[in-house]
mmCIF file of N, CA and C in Angstrom:
data_model
loop_
_atom_site.group_PDB
_atom_site.id
_atom_site.type_symbol
_atom_site.label_atom_id
_atom_site.label_comp_id
_atom_site.label_asym_id
_atom_site.label_seq_id
_atom_site.Cartn_x
_atom_site.Cartn_y
_atom_site.Cartn_z
ATOM 1 N N UNK D 1 -51.556 -58.502 26.510
ATOM 2 C CA UNK D 1 -50.709 -59.171 25.537
ATOM 3 C C UNK D 1 -51.353 -60.463 25.059
ATOM 4 N N UNK D 2 -52.121 -61.116 25.934
ATOM 5 C CA UNK D 2 -52.767 -62.376 25.556
ATOM 6 C C UNK D 2 -53.815 -62.154 24.472
ATOM 7 N N UNK D 3 -54.494 -60.989 24.500
ATOM 8 C CA UNK D 3 -55.530 -60.713 23.508
ATOM 9 C C UNK D 3 -54.937 -60.593 22.109
ATOM 10 N N UNK D 4 -53.791 -59.936 21.980
ATOM 11 C CA UNK D 4 -53.190 -59.780 20.654
ATOM 12 C C UNK D 4 -52.648 -61.107 20.136
ATOM 13 N N UNK D 5 -52.203 -61.982 21.025
ATOM 14 C CA UNK D 5 -51.724 -63.294 20.599
ATOM 15 C C UNK D 5 -52.861 -64.100 19.997
ATOM 16 N N UNK D 6 -54.031 -64.049 20.619
ATOM 17 C CA UNK D 6 -55.198 -64.762 20.089
ATOM 18 C C UNK D 6 -55.585 -64.217 18.717
ATOM 19 N N UNK D 7 -55.552 -62.890 18.580
ATOM 20 C CA UNK D 7 -55.896 -62.288 17.281
ATOM 21 C C UNK D 7 -54.903 -62.705 16.213
ATOM 22 N N UNK D 8 -53.633 -62.779 16.564
ATOM 23 C CA UNK D 8 -52.614 -63.184 15.606
ATOM 24 C C UNK D 8 -52.839 -64.625 15.168
ATOM 25 N N UNK D 9 -53.179 -65.500 16.116
ATOM 26 C CA UNK D 9 -53.437 -66.895 15.774
ATOM 27 C C UNK D 9 -54.620 -67.023 14.824
ATOM 28 N N UNK D 10 -55.674 -66.254 15.086
ATOM 29 C CA UNK D 10 -56.866 -66.311 14.235
ATOM 30 C C UNK D 10 -56.552 -65.777 12.850
ATOM 31 N N UNK D 11 -55.822 -64.659 12.781
ATOM 32 C CA UNK D 11 -55.499 -64.056 11.486
ATOM 33 C C UNK D 11 -54.576 -64.955 10.668
ATOM 34 N N UNK D 12 -53.708 -65.701 11.345
ATOM 35 C CA UNK D 12 -52.739 -66.534 10.636
ATOM 36 C C UNK D 12 -53.313 -67.884 10.217
ATOM 37 N N UNK D 13 -54.441 -68.274 10.787
ATOM 38 C CA UNK D 13 -54.994 -69.582 10.442
ATOM 39 C C UNK D 13 -55.531 -69.569 9.010
ATOM 40 N N UNK D 14 -55.354 -70.680 8.293
ATOM 41 C CA UNK D 14 -55.826 -70.722 6.895
ATOM 42 C C UNK D 14 -57.355 -70.733 6.842
ATOM 43 N N UNK D 15 -57.920 -70.227 5.752
ATOM 44 C CA UNK D 15 -59.383 -70.231 5.638
ATOM 45 C C UNK D 15 -59.904 -71.660 5.521
ATOM 46 N N UNK D 16 -61.110 -71.854 5.995
ATOM 47 C CA UNK D 16 -61.730 -73.177 5.917
ATOM 48 C C UNK D 16 -62.107 -73.479 4.474
ATOM 49 N N UNK D 17 -61.855 -74.704 4.038
ATOM 50 C CA UNK D 17 -62.261 -75.042 2.662
ATOM 51 C C UNK D 17 -63.784 -75.119 2.573
ATOM 52 N N UNK D 18 -64.297 -74.707 1.415
ATOM 53 C CA UNK D 18 -65.737 -74.780 1.192
ATOM 54 C C UNK D 18 -66.135 -76.235 1.015
ATOM 55 N N UNK D 19 -67.313 -76.595 1.507
ATOM 56 C CA UNK D 19 -67.757 -77.985 1.305
ATOM 57 C C UNK D 19 -67.964 -78.243 -0.181
ATOM 58 N N UNK D 20 -67.687 -79.458 -0.639
ATOM 59 C CA UNK D 20 -67.844 -79.755 -2.073
ATOM 60 C C UNK D 20 -69.306 -79.675 -2.489
ATOM 61 N N UNK D 21 -69.503 -79.184 -3.718
ATOM 62 C CA UNK D 21 -70.854 -79.114 -4.269
ATOM 63 C C UNK D 21 -71.306 -80.493 -4.679
ATOM 64 N N UNK D 22 -72.565 -80.846 -4.425
ATOM 65 C CA UNK D 22 -73.013 -82.174 -4.858
ATOM 66 C C UNK D 22 -73.016 -82.268 -6.376
ATOM 67 N N UNK D 23 -72.672 -83.411 -6.896
ATOM 68 C CA UNK D 23 -72.677 -83.632 -8.334
ATOM 69 C C UNK D 23 -74.104 -83.595 -8.850
ATOM 70 N N UNK D 24 -74.320 -83.070 -10.044
ATOM 71 C CA UNK D 24 -75.688 -82.977 -10.570
ATOM 72 C C UNK D 24 -76.415 -84.311 -10.617
ATOM 73 N N UNK D 25 -75.721 -85.392 -10.983
ATOM 74 C CA UNK D 25 -76.401 -86.683 -11.041
ATOM 75 C C UNK D 25 -76.837 -87.130 -9.652
ATOM 76 N N UNK D 26 -76.034 -86.816 -8.641
ATOM 77 C CA UNK D 26 -76.420 -87.147 -7.273
ATOM 78 C C UNK D 26 -77.644 -86.329 -6.870
ATOM 79 N N UNK D 27 -77.696 -85.072 -7.336
ATOM 80 C CA UNK D 27 -78.864 -84.235 -7.031
ATOM 81 C C UNK D 27 -80.114 -84.810 -7.687
ATOM 82 N N UNK D 28 -79.988 -85.276 -8.906
ATOM 83 C CA UNK D 28 -81.136 -85.863 -9.608
ATOM 84 C C UNK D 28 -81.626 -87.091 -8.855
ATOM 85 N N UNK D 29 -80.685 -87.949 -8.476
ATOM 86 C CA UNK D 29 -81.067 -89.159 -7.758
ATOM 87 C C UNK D 29 -81.759 -88.812 -6.439
ATOM 88 N N UNK D 30 -81.224 -87.829 -5.720
ATOM 89 C CA UNK D 30 -81.821 -87.420 -4.450
ATOM 90 C C UNK D 30 -83.234 -86.885 -4.661
ATOM 91 N N UNK D 31 -83.424 -86.100 -5.716
ATOM 92 C CA UNK D 31 -84.760 -85.552 -5.988
ATOM 93 C C UNK D 31 -85.748 -86.651 -6.334
ATOM 94 N N UNK D 32 -85.308 -87.645 -7.108
ATOM 95 C CA UNK D 32 -86.212 -88.725 -7.491
ATOM 96 C C UNK D 32 -86.587 -89.600 -6.304
ATOM 97 N N UNK D 33 -85.634 -89.815 -5.403
ATOM 98 C CA UNK D 33 -85.899 -90.752 -4.311
ATOM 99 C C UNK D 33 -86.571 -90.095 -3.117
ATOM 100 N N UNK D 34 -86.353 -88.806 -2.908
ATOM 101 C CA UNK D 34 -86.881 -88.157 -1.710
ATOM 102 C C UNK D 34 -88.118 -87.306 -1.943
ATOM 103 N N UNK D 35 -88.370 -86.929 -3.169
ATOM 104 C CA UNK D 35 -89.526 -86.067 -3.433
ATOM 105 C C UNK D 35 -90.806 -86.891 -3.400
ATOM 106 N N UNK D 36 -91.859 -86.343 -2.779
ATOM 107 C CA UNK D 36 -93.145 -87.058 -2.795
ATOM 108 C C UNK D 36 -93.641 -87.209 -4.227
ATOM 109 N N UNK D 37 -94.354 -88.297 -4.538
ATOM 110 C CA UNK D 37 -94.839 -88.515 -5.904
ATOM 111 C C UNK D 37 -95.722 -87.349 -6.364
ATOM 112 N N UNK D 38 -95.497 -86.931 -7.587
ATOM 113 C CA UNK D 38 -96.307 -85.869 -8.167
ATOM 114 C C UNK D 38 -95.854 -84.469 -7.791
ATOM 115 N N UNK D 39 -94.861 -84.335 -6.897
ATOM 116 C CA UNK D 39 -94.428 -83.001 -6.484
ATOM 117 C C UNK D 39 -93.646 -82.319 -7.599
ATOM 118 N N UNK D 40 -92.748 -83.045 -8.207
ATOM 119 C CA UNK D 40 -91.932 -82.486 -9.288
ATOM 120 C C UNK D 40 -91.993 -83.436 -10.467
ATOM 121 N N UNK D 41 -92.044 -82.863 -11.640
ATOM 122 C CA UNK D 41 -91.935 -83.703 -12.826
ATOM 123 C C UNK D 41 -90.484 -84.141 -12.949
ATOM 124 N N UNK D 42 -90.280 -85.412 -13.189
ATOM 125 C CA UNK D 42 -88.924 -85.919 -13.284
ATOM 126 C C UNK D 42 -88.154 -85.248 -14.417
ATOM 127 N N UNK D 43 -88.835 -84.922 -15.495
ATOM 128 C CA UNK D 43 -88.144 -84.294 -16.616
ATOM 129 C C UNK D 43 -87.608 -82.918 -16.225
ATOM 130 N N UNK D 44 -88.323 -82.203 -15.367
ATOM 131 C CA UNK D 44 -87.847 -80.886 -14.929
ATOM 132 C C UNK D 44 -86.577 -81.017 -14.095
ATOM 133 N N UNK D 45 -86.533 -82.017 -13.246
ATOM 134 C CA UNK D 45 -85.340 -82.235 -12.420
ATOM 135 C C UNK D 45 -84.163 -82.601 -13.304
ATOM 136 N N UNK D 46 -84.394 -83.483 -14.262
ATOM 137 C CA UNK D 46 -83.336 -83.898 -15.166
ATOM 138 C C UNK D 46 -82.842 -82.723 -16.006
ATOM 139 N N UNK D 47 -83.752 -81.913 -16.502
ATOM 140 C CA UNK D 47 -83.351 -80.771 -17.319
ATOM 141 C C UNK D 47 -82.554 -79.764 -16.506
ATOM 142 N N UNK D 48 -82.928 -79.528 -15.276
ATOM 143 C CA UNK D 48 -82.176 -78.603 -14.431
ATOM 144 C C UNK D 48 -80.773 -79.136 -14.170
ATOM 145 N N UNK D 49 -80.670 -80.438 -13.942
ATOM 146 C CA UNK D 49 -79.351 -81.043 -13.733
ATOM 147 C C UNK D 49 -78.496 -80.921 -14.998
ATOM 148 N N UNK D 50 -79.107 -81.143 -16.152
ATOM 149 C CA UNK D 50 -78.377 -80.992 -17.420
ATOM 150 C C UNK D 50 -77.901 -79.558 -17.623
ATOM 151 N N UNK D 51 -78.780 -78.601 -17.351
ATOM 152 C CA UNK D 51 -78.381 -77.197 -17.490
ATOM 153 C C UNK D 51 -77.220 -76.869 -16.560
ATOM 154 N N UNK D 52 -77.251 -77.399 -15.357
ATOM 155 C CA UNK D 52 -76.160 -77.139 -14.414
ATOM 156 C C UNK D 52 -74.859 -77.750 -14.909
ATOM 157 N N UNK D 53 -74.919 -78.962 -15.460
ATOM 158 C CA UNK D 53 -73.718 -79.591 -16.011
ATOM 159 C C UNK D 53 -73.147 -78.751 -17.152
ATOM 160 N N UNK D 54 -74.028 -78.249 -17.993
ATOM 161 C CA UNK D 54 -73.589 -77.418 -19.114
ATOM 162 C C UNK D 54 -72.986 -76.114 -18.591
ATOM 163 N N UNK D 55 -73.659 -75.465 -17.649
ATOM 164 C CA UNK D 55 -73.149 -74.205 -17.082
ATOM 165 C C UNK D 55 -71.796 -74.404 -16.414
ATOM 166 N N UNK D 56 -71.596 -75.553 -15.750
ATOM 167 C CA UNK D 56 -70.336 -75.833 -15.067
ATOM 168 C C UNK D 56 -69.248 -76.317 -16.015
ATOM 169 N N UNK D 57 -69.612 -76.617 -17.256
ATOM 170 C CA UNK D 57 -68.629 -77.100 -18.222
ATOM 171 C C UNK D 57 -68.218 -78.544 -17.989
ATOM 172 N N UNK D 58 -69.106 -79.342 -17.417
ATOM 173 C CA UNK D 58 -68.820 -80.746 -17.122
ATOM 174 C C UNK D 58 -69.002 -81.582 -18.387
ATOM 175 N N UNK D 59 -67.977 -81.597 -19.212
ATOM 176 C CA UNK D 59 -68.033 -82.251 -20.523
ATOM 177 C C UNK D 59 -68.297 -83.747 -20.381
ATOM 178 N N UNK D 60 -67.665 -84.377 -19.406
ATOM 179 C CA UNK D 60 -67.834 -85.828 -19.238
ATOM 180 C C UNK D 60 -69.276 -86.190 -18.906
ATOM 181 N N UNK D 61 -69.910 -85.411 -18.028
ATOM 182 C CA UNK D 61 -71.298 -85.702 -17.657
ATOM 183 C C UNK D 61 -72.241 -85.482 -18.838
ATOM 184 N N UNK D 62 -72.034 -84.381 -19.572
ATOM 185 C CA UNK D 62 -72.876 -84.106 -20.745
ATOM 186 C C UNK D 62 -72.681 -85.204 -21.783
ATOM 187 N N UNK D 63 -71.439 -85.631 -21.970
ATOM 188 C CA UNK D 63 -71.157 -86.702 -22.924
ATOM 189 C C UNK D 63 -71.841 -88.003 -22.497
ATOM 190 N N UNK D 64 -71.896 -88.253 -21.193
ATOM 191 C CA UNK D 64 -72.582 -89.437 -20.700
ATOM 192 C C UNK D 64 -74.051 -89.429 -21.064
ATOM 193 N N UNK D 65 -74.705 -88.271 -20.941
ATOM 194 C CA UNK D 65 -76.115 -88.169 -21.319
ATOM 195 C C UNK D 65 -76.287 -88.343 -22.820
ATOM 196 N N UNK D 66 -75.365 -87.787 -23.607
ATOM 197 C CA UNK D 66 -75.451 -87.939 -25.063
ATOM 198 C C UNK D 66 -75.247 -89.399 -25.464
ATOM 199 N N UNK D 67 -74.320 -90.081 -24.784
ATOM 200 C CA UNK D 67 -74.103 -91.502 -25.059
ATOM 201 C C UNK D 67 -75.328 -92.336 -24.709
ATOM 202 N N UNK D 68 -76.095 -91.866 -23.723
ATOM 203 C CA UNK D 68 -77.297 -92.594 -23.299
ATOM 204 C C UNK D 68 -78.487 -92.344 -24.223
ATOM 205 N N UNK D 69 -78.307 -91.485 -25.239
ATOM 206 C CA UNK D 69 -79.370 -91.289 -26.213
ATOM 207 C C UNK D 69 -80.083 -89.960 -26.145
ATOM 208 N N UNK D 70 -79.570 -89.000 -25.412
ATOM 209 C CA UNK D 70 -80.188 -87.678 -25.345
ATOM 210 C C UNK D 70 -80.139 -87.011 -26.718
ATOM 211 N N UNK D 71 -81.261 -86.448 -27.159
ATOM 212 C CA UNK D 71 -81.309 -85.727 -28.439
ATOM 213 C C UNK D 71 -80.574 -84.407 -28.261
ATOM 214 N N UNK D 72 -79.479 -84.257 -28.979
ATOM 215 C CA UNK D 72 -78.584 -83.124 -28.782
ATOM 216 C C UNK D 72 -79.217 -81.783 -29.176
ATOM 217 N N UNK D 73 -80.192 -81.776 -30.066
ATOM 218 C CA UNK D 73 -80.789 -80.525 -30.535
ATOM 219 C C UNK D 73 -82.190 -80.266 -30.009
ATOM 220 N N UNK D 74 -82.709 -81.166 -29.221
ATOM 221 C CA UNK D 74 -84.089 -80.998 -28.742
ATOM 222 C C UNK D 74 -84.168 -79.878 -27.711
ATOM 223 N N UNK D 75 -85.218 -79.069 -27.803
ATOM 224 C CA UNK D 75 -85.393 -78.028 -26.785
ATOM 225 C C UNK D 75 -85.877 -78.659 -25.480
ATOM 226 N N UNK D 76 -85.571 -77.991 -24.388
ATOM 227 C CA UNK D 76 -86.015 -78.498 -23.100
ATOM 228 C C UNK D 76 -87.458 -78.115 -22.857
ATOM 229 N N UNK D 77 -88.171 -78.963 -22.118
ATOM 230 C CA UNK D 77 -89.584 -78.711 -21.844
ATOM 231 C C UNK D 77 -89.782 -77.457 -20.995
ATOM 232 N N UNK D 78 -88.891 -77.235 -20.040
ATOM 233 C CA UNK D 78 -89.113 -76.165 -19.069
ATOM 234 C C UNK D 78 -88.968 -74.766 -19.656
ATOM 235 N N UNK D 79 -87.981 -74.564 -20.536
ATOM 236 C CA UNK D 79 -87.785 -73.211 -21.060
ATOM 237 C C UNK D 79 -87.758 -73.130 -22.586
ATOM 238 N N UNK D 80 -87.835 -74.264 -23.272
ATOM 239 C CA UNK D 80 -87.859 -74.253 -24.727
ATOM 240 C C UNK D 80 -86.512 -73.973 -25.367
ATOM 241 N N UNK D 81 -85.465 -73.896 -24.588
ATOM 242 C CA UNK D 81 -84.135 -73.588 -25.105
ATOM 243 C C UNK D 81 -83.324 -74.873 -25.259
ATOM 244 N N UNK D 82 -82.313 -74.819 -26.105
ATOM 245 C CA UNK D 82 -81.466 -75.988 -26.341
ATOM 246 C C UNK D 82 -80.257 -75.969 -25.408
ATOM 247 N N UNK D 83 -79.602 -77.117 -25.303
ATOM 248 C CA UNK D 83 -78.368 -77.176 -24.509
ATOM 249 C C UNK D 83 -77.285 -76.299 -25.126
ATOM 250 N N UNK D 84 -77.293 -76.184 -26.458
ATOM 251 C CA UNK D 84 -76.321 -75.330 -27.129
ATOM 252 C C UNK D 84 -76.490 -73.881 -26.682
ATOM 253 N N UNK D 85 -77.721 -73.432 -26.558
ATOM 254 C CA UNK D 85 -77.990 -72.082 -26.077
ATOM 255 C C UNK D 85 -77.419 -71.901 -24.671
ATOM 256 N N UNK D 86 -77.693 -72.852 -23.777
ATOM 257 C CA UNK D 86 -77.214 -72.731 -22.397
ATOM 258 C C UNK D 86 -75.688 -72.770 -22.334
ATOM 259 N N UNK D 87 -75.051 -73.544 -23.195
ATOM 260 C CA UNK D 87 -73.586 -73.588 -23.232
ATOM 261 C C UNK D 87 -73.016 -72.252 -23.702
ATOM 262 N N UNK D 88 -73.658 -71.630 -24.691
ATOM 263 C CA UNK D 88 -73.204 -70.319 -25.164
ATOM 264 C C UNK D 88 -73.423 -69.246 -24.098
ATOM 265 N N UNK D 89 -74.550 -69.317 -23.441
ATOM 266 C CA UNK D 89 -74.867 -68.351 -22.393
ATOM 267 C C UNK D 89 -73.858 -68.432 -21.258
ATOM 268 N N UNK D 90 -73.396 -69.632 -20.930
ATOM 269 C CA UNK D 90 -72.458 -69.827 -19.827
ATOM 270 C C UNK D 90 -70.994 -69.734 -20.269
ATOM 271 N N UNK D 91 -70.766 -69.457 -21.554
ATOM 272 C CA UNK D 91 -69.420 -69.331 -22.101
ATOM 273 C C UNK D 91 -68.602 -70.606 -21.852
ATOM 274 N N UNK D 92 -69.107 -71.711 -22.354
ATOM 275 C CA UNK D 92 -68.457 -73.011 -22.194
ATOM 276 C C UNK D 92 -68.080 -73.568 -23.571
ATOM 277 N N UNK D 93 -66.946 -73.117 -24.134
ATOM 278 C CA UNK D 93 -66.581 -73.557 -25.485
ATOM 279 C C UNK D 93 -66.361 -75.059 -25.607
ATOM 280 N N UNK D 94 -65.882 -75.718 -24.556
ATOM 281 C CA UNK D 94 -65.663 -77.165 -24.637
ATOM 282 C C UNK D 94 -66.990 -77.905 -24.792
ATOM 283 N N UNK D 95 -68.016 -77.445 -24.084
ATOM 284 C CA UNK D 95 -69.337 -78.074 -24.193
ATOM 285 C C UNK D 95 -69.947 -77.759 -25.560
ATOM 286 N N UNK D 96 -69.784 -76.512 -26.024
ATOM 287 C CA UNK D 96 -70.292 -76.136 -27.353
ATOM 288 C C UNK D 96 -69.656 -77.032 -28.416
ATOM 289 N N UNK D 97 -68.345 -77.209 -28.327
ATOM 290 C CA UNK D 97 -67.640 -78.044 -29.310
ATOM 291 C C UNK D 97 -68.159 -79.485 -29.266
ATOM 292 N N UNK D 98 -68.365 -80.020 -28.056
ATOM 293 C CA UNK D 98 -68.892 -81.377 -27.919
ATOM 294 C C UNK D 98 -70.271 -81.493 -28.556
ATOM 295 N N UNK D 99 -71.151 -80.540 -28.258
ATOM 296 C CA UNK D 99 -72.513 -80.582 -28.801
ATOM 297 C C UNK D 99 -72.497 -80.499 -30.324
ATOM 298 N N UNK D 100 -71.630 -79.646 -30.875
ATOM 299 C CA UNK D 100 -71.537 -79.527 -32.332
ATOM 300 C C UNK D 100 -70.978 -80.803 -32.951
ATOM 301 N N UNK D 101 -69.984 -81.413 -32.296
ATOM 302 C CA UNK D 101 -69.421 -82.666 -32.811
ATOM 303 C C UNK D 101 -70.464 -83.779 -32.801
ATOM 304 N N UNK D 102 -71.393 -83.700 -31.861
ATOM 305 C CA UNK D 102 -72.437 -84.717 -31.761
ATOM 306 C C UNK D 102 -73.643 -84.408 -32.632
ATOM 307 N N UNK D 103 -73.565 -83.343 -33.444
ATOM 308 C CA UNK D 103 -74.612 -83.081 -34.415
ATOM 309 C C UNK D 103 -75.643 -82.043 -34.018
ATOM 310 N N UNK D 104 -75.346 -81.206 -33.038
ATOM 311 C CA UNK D 104 -76.302 -80.170 -32.637
ATOM 312 C C UNK D 104 -76.529 -79.194 -33.787
ATOM 313 N N UNK D 105 -77.762 -78.830 -33.967
ATOM 314 C CA UNK D 105 -78.113 -77.829 -34.972
ATOM 315 C C UNK D 105 -77.995 -76.459 -34.313
ATOM 316 N N UNK D 106 -77.291 -75.553 -34.979
ATOM 317 C CA UNK D 106 -77.105 -74.215 -34.421
ATOM 318 C C UNK D 106 -78.418 -73.458 -34.557
ATOM 319 N N UNK D 107 -78.968 -73.073 -33.424
ATOM 320 C CA UNK D 107 -80.212 -72.317 -33.464
ATOM 321 C C UNK D 107 -79.904 -70.833 -33.288
ATOM 322 N N UNK D 108 -80.845 -70.019 -33.708
ATOM 323 C CA UNK D 108 -80.660 -68.574 -33.688
ATOM 324 C C UNK D 108 -80.382 -68.062 -32.276
ATOM 325 N N UNK D 109 -81.067 -68.600 -31.280
ATOM 326 C CA UNK D 109 -80.882 -68.116 -29.910
ATOM 327 C C UNK D 109 -79.470 -68.380 -29.400
ATOM 328 N N UNK D 110 -78.883 -69.529 -29.736
ATOM 329 C CA UNK D 110 -77.514 -69.832 -29.316
ATOM 330 C C UNK D 110 -76.532 -68.862 -29.966
ATOM 331 N N UNK D 111 -76.690 -68.636 -31.264
ATOM 332 C CA UNK D 111 -75.818 -67.701 -31.970
ATOM 333 C C UNK D 111 -76.000 -66.285 -31.429
ATOM 334 N N UNK D 112 -77.226 -65.907 -31.171
ATOM 335 C CA UNK D 112 -77.508 -64.581 -30.631
ATOM 336 C C UNK D 112 -76.873 -64.401 -29.250
ATOM 337 N N UNK D 113 -76.969 -65.421 -28.388
ATOM 338 C CA UNK D 113 -76.385 -65.334 -27.052
ATOM 339 C C UNK D 113 -74.873 -65.143 -27.149
ATOM 340 N N UNK D 114 -74.222 -65.887 -28.030
ATOM 341 C CA UNK D 114 -72.771 -65.765 -28.186
ATOM 342 C C UNK D 114 -72.390 -64.385 -28.722
ATOM 343 N N UNK D 115 -73.169 -63.870 -29.674
ATOM 344 C CA UNK D 115 -72.843 -62.575 -30.270
ATOM 345 C C UNK D 115 -73.123 -61.421 -29.322
ATOM 346 N N UNK D 116 -74.277 -61.424 -28.700
ATOM 347 C CA UNK D 116 -74.662 -60.320 -27.811
ATOM 348 C C UNK D 116 -73.756 -60.252 -26.588
ATOM 349 N N UNK D 117 -73.332 -61.397 -26.093
ATOM 350 C CA UNK D 117 -72.475 -61.417 -24.914
ATOM 351 C C UNK D 117 -70.992 -61.279 -25.269
ATOM 352 N N UNK D 118 -70.721 -60.911 -26.534
ATOM 353 C CA UNK D 118 -69.366 -60.630 -27.024
ATOM 354 C C UNK D 118 -68.413 -61.795 -26.784
ATOM 355 N N UNK D 119 -68.781 -62.941 -27.322
ATOM 356 C CA UNK D 119 -67.953 -64.137 -27.211
ATOM 357 C C UNK D 119 -67.559 -64.594 -28.611
ATOM 358 N N UNK D 120 -66.575 -63.903 -29.207
ATOM 359 C CA UNK D 120 -66.226 -64.185 -30.604
ATOM 360 C C UNK D 120 -65.750 -65.620 -30.847
ATOM 361 N N UNK D 121 -65.085 -66.228 -29.864
ATOM 362 C CA UNK D 121 -64.631 -67.613 -30.058
ATOM 363 C C UNK D 121 -65.818 -68.555 -30.234
ATOM 364 N N UNK D 122 -66.887 -68.307 -29.485
ATOM 365 C CA UNK D 122 -68.082 -69.145 -29.627
ATOM 366 C C UNK D 122 -68.775 -68.888 -30.958
ATOM 367 N N UNK D 123 -68.816 -67.624 -31.382
ATOM 368 C CA UNK D 123 -69.436 -67.304 -32.678
ATOM 369 C C UNK D 123 -68.684 -68.019 -33.789
ATOM 370 N N UNK D 124 -67.340 -68.009 -33.723
ATOM 371 C CA UNK D 124 -66.547 -68.718 -34.739
ATOM 372 C C UNK D 124 -66.831 -70.213 -34.714
ATOM 373 N N UNK D 125 -66.970 -70.777 -33.512
ATOM 374 C CA UNK D 125 -67.308 -72.208 -33.419
ATOM 375 C C UNK D 125 -68.657 -72.490 -34.073
ATOM 376 N N UNK D 126 -69.641 -71.665 -33.762
ATOM 377 C CA UNK D 126 -71.003 -71.894 -34.266
ATOM 378 C C UNK D 126 -71.096 -71.719 -35.776
ATOM 379 N N UNK D 127 -70.331 -70.783 -36.301
ATOM 380 C CA UNK D 127 -70.400 -70.509 -37.745
ATOM 381 C C UNK D 127 -69.316 -71.224 -38.537
ATOM 382 N N UNK D 128 -68.505 -72.022 -37.869
ATOM 383 C CA UNK D 128 -67.395 -72.705 -38.529
ATOM 384 C C UNK D 128 -67.856 -73.605 -39.660
ATOM 385 N N UNK D 129 -67.084 -73.650 -40.753
ATOM 386 C CA UNK D 129 -67.470 -74.453 -41.922
ATOM 387 C C UNK D 129 -67.444 -75.948 -41.655
ATOM 388 N N UNK D 130 -66.700 -76.378 -40.630
ATOM 389 C CA UNK D 130 -66.612 -77.820 -40.377
ATOM 390 C C UNK D 130 -67.913 -78.406 -39.840
ATOM 391 N N UNK D 131 -68.790 -77.559 -39.343
ATOM 392 C CA UNK D 131 -70.045 -78.079 -38.804
ATOM 393 C C UNK D 131 -71.142 -78.111 -39.867
ATOM 394 N N UNK D 132 -71.256 -77.043 -40.634
ATOM 395 C CA UNK D 132 -72.172 -77.034 -41.765
ATOM 396 C C UNK D 132 -73.623 -77.335 -41.422
ATOM 397 N N UNK D 133 -74.055 -77.011 -40.251
ATOM 398 C CA UNK D 133 -75.448 -77.235 -39.863
ATOM 399 C C UNK D 133 -76.266 -76.001 -40.222
ATOM 400 N N UNK D 134 -77.525 -76.215 -40.458
ATOM 401 C CA UNK D 134 -78.425 -75.099 -40.720
ATOM 402 C C UNK D 134 -78.629 -74.293 -39.448
ATOM 403 N N UNK D 135 -78.697 -73.014 -39.589
ATOM 404 C CA UNK D 135 -79.071 -72.177 -38.456
ATOM 405 C C UNK D 135 -80.579 -72.030 -38.525
ATOM 406 N N UNK D 136 -81.234 -72.475 -37.501
ATOM 407 C CA UNK D 136 -82.691 -72.446 -37.479
ATOM 408 C C UNK D 136 -83.172 -71.641 -36.298
ATOM 409 N N UNK D 137 -84.421 -71.274 -36.360
ATOM 410 C CA UNK D 137 -85.039 -70.653 -35.197
ATOM 411 C C UNK D 137 -85.203 -71.724 -34.130
ATOM 412 N N UNK D 138 -85.085 -71.312 -32.898
ATOM 413 C CA UNK D 138 -85.252 -72.280 -31.808
ATOM 414 C C UNK D 138 -86.705 -72.734 -31.776
ATOM 415 N N UNK D 139 -86.900 -73.972 -31.388
ATOM 416 C CA UNK D 139 -88.248 -74.482 -31.232
ATOM 417 C C UNK D 139 -88.901 -73.755 -30.077
ATOM 418 N N UNK D 140 -90.174 -73.497 -30.207
ATOM 419 C CA UNK D 140 -90.863 -72.783 -29.136
ATOM 420 C C UNK D 140 -91.686 -73.753 -28.303
ATOM 421 N N UNK D 141 -91.934 -73.352 -27.080
ATOM 422 C CA UNK D 141 -92.754 -74.186 -26.213
ATOM 423 C C UNK D 141 -94.170 -74.238 -26.756
ATOM 424 N N UNK D 142 -94.829 -75.383 -26.622
ATOM 425 C CA UNK D 142 -96.206 -75.483 -27.126
ATOM 426 C C UNK D 142 -97.154 -74.637 -26.290
#
C-alpha cells in the first residue's frame, strides 16, 4: 500500500517550471565579455541576437535597436537577409508592422516567405498601400 501512495504523490505533484530563457541582450553581453578575442565576430553575435528577438516577437527589444540607429532595411552580414524576411519567416506580424512603420523596404525574399508559408495577413501588410515602399530584390552577400 505504501508503494501506491508514493506513486499517487508523484503523479499529483505539479510539473516543475522551466527555467527562464536568457534575454538576447544578456546573451550578447555574455558573448562579448566571455569569448576570447578573435573567436567570434561581434557583428555575428549581435545579428544572431537580433534574429532571435525578431523570431520571438520581442517588439520592445527590436524597437530599442531601431532607436539606437540600426538600419531597418540593411541585410545582415551572416546570411544576407533582412530583419523583415526573418519576421515574415517567423510569422511575427507585430514585428513586421514595426519594421514597416520604421521605413523598411519590402524585399522579394520577405514577400516570398510570407506567400509560400501561406501567411495572408503578412502578405497584406507587406503589400498594403499605406507603406508604399518599392519591392526590391534582397541584397546579396558580397
